[in-house]
């Protein structure tokens, strides 16, 4: 199993690493011999203090799983650090040789790529030459986009990379050679010869339950008046109002808008652009080839030489087929989750909220869990909430659990006087899912990119929570509009605000949606789907 992060890192290194760890443990428990290899993170200095030669070394086994690492890889991980050198991801002979050393020792029947970050495409050629069955899981868009998210400058959805020219200067990133030297200089301890005993592996983390937080802050009876106008707006400007009537739903959404808001928000217009969930094709090349177009072409060719390409959602499959991956070679297989086991171990913390009566005397409990990345839409959620009138906001208790949320907490704190309650927690552990979801009415998944298949959807659904989800990427695979949640147009703050208002004002809506929630696939069920693929029983 290939992934840039080490197996014991798990969800601390993101959703892919959490999935890879859970799958490896499940396969090991079923009697399979599982080995993992990471690359692109550790750089050991040579005698001169520079990054030494690229080679593989073995760590002690972790939870019954053999663990290898390629040290001093010419390809950095995560991929944003490698952005300026796309050619190295196509071919790096020293990296391929180090990977071949591991295959000669392990002689695996199958190689399952979770992420190629930190590796190069010629590693796949090595695996194929060794007679391994090759499976590639598309958890993100790294093979098409070196920035991973299809987000130009981290803010706007990239719909035409112009033959790779849009990639040039897309993001600010360090020089890879300088970054490798920096990591080598920061390596802890003395340089290690590769024939020395492997260092001790970090002890596995003992699951600990986060203490439950106190009661939510209640709504203050005398909220302050409307906030002052934003910079650039005259102090005497009168706030206007936009009323969007939806007769089919029988409700009216009122959103506040300053008279000069459109002029004030001009710099934000590009980032507020909505998009449809259509997997359009883009030409692999357009005009003279660039290093980025050559990278994309080579990646698609490599996927077409795999035995099976695993798409985690229908949209991902359609997107890759549109870019040239053989439709007969790629299959949609929704991944499993260990959220069921985590919930079962903390069952006493998971409880259904009391019904919300038609009189709306109890606030709506709205939940966000994830990370504070622009792609995940935390900022968009704050924008949508700021559009709501005070009489709607005072009917919402908001909980935001976001890793790295310190930088955006102020957006929610300035809403606090108008909310019925607020708690903001900067990060969480997987075992916290039950108590975070316990007593909540509805979760929100406001991704502003073609999110492949967010695991937060599965985690909240494992707790029986209905969801408000963006119609983006793989999210509609798991949320059926009006059945187990509501879908809103991707990156549309007004549409998200309307969905929230429906949950506040429509009697019995969240209870009806909760009855439509079905538990997601378990990791055991998912492993059963993959076993015949590993054996080659499934073409």
PDB file of C-alpha atoms in Angstrom, residues 4 49 57 141 146 149 153 180 185 206 226 237 282 291 311 394 406 422 451 460 479 488:
ATOM      1  CA  UNK A   4       2.999   9.626   1.301  1.00  0.00           C
ATOM      2  CA  UNK A  49      24.892  18.308   5.766  1.00  0.00           C
ATOM      3  CA  UNK A  57      14.541   1.594   5.054  1.00  0.00           C
ATOM      4  CA  UNK A 141      -7.186  14.931  -8.200  1.00  0.00           C
ATOM      5  CA  UNK A 146      -0.429  18.998  -9.046  1.00  0.00           C
ATOM      6  CA  UNK A 149      -7.908  20.479  -5.632  1.00  0.00           C
ATOM      7  CA  UNK A 153      -4.687  30.181  -6.539  1.00  0.00           C
ATOM      8  CA  UNK A 180      14.740  19.164   0.792  1.00  0.00           C
ATOM      9  CA  UNK A 185      19.193  20.303   8.086  1.00  0.00           C
ATOM     10  CA  UNK A 206      -3.988   5.506  22.709  1.00  0.00           C
ATOM     11  CA  UNK A 226     -26.725  45.968  13.091  1.00  0.00           C
ATOM     12  CA  UNK A 237     -25.760  54.092   3.847  1.00  0.00           C
ATOM     13  CA  UNK A 282     -10.365  19.410 -21.008  1.00  0.00           C
ATOM     14  CA  UNK A 291       5.866  20.518 -18.183  1.00  0.00           C
ATOM     15  CA  UNK A 311     -13.056   6.082  -8.245  1.00  0.00           C
ATOM     16  CA  UNK A 394     -31.567  33.693  16.979  1.00  0.00           C
ATOM     17  CA  UNK A 406      -8.185  29.783  14.938  1.00  0.00           C
ATOM     18  CA  UNK A 422     -22.155  28.999  19.654  1.00  0.00           C
ATOM     19  CA  UNK A 451     -14.927  17.194  -3.400  1.00  0.00           C
ATOM     20  CA  UNK A 460     -22.119  12.261  10.301  1.00  0.00           C
ATOM     21  CA  UNK A 479     -27.042  12.920  -0.012  1.00  0.00           C
ATOM     22  CA  UNK A 488     -27.702  23.363  -2.577  1.00  0.00           C
TER      23      UNK A 488
END
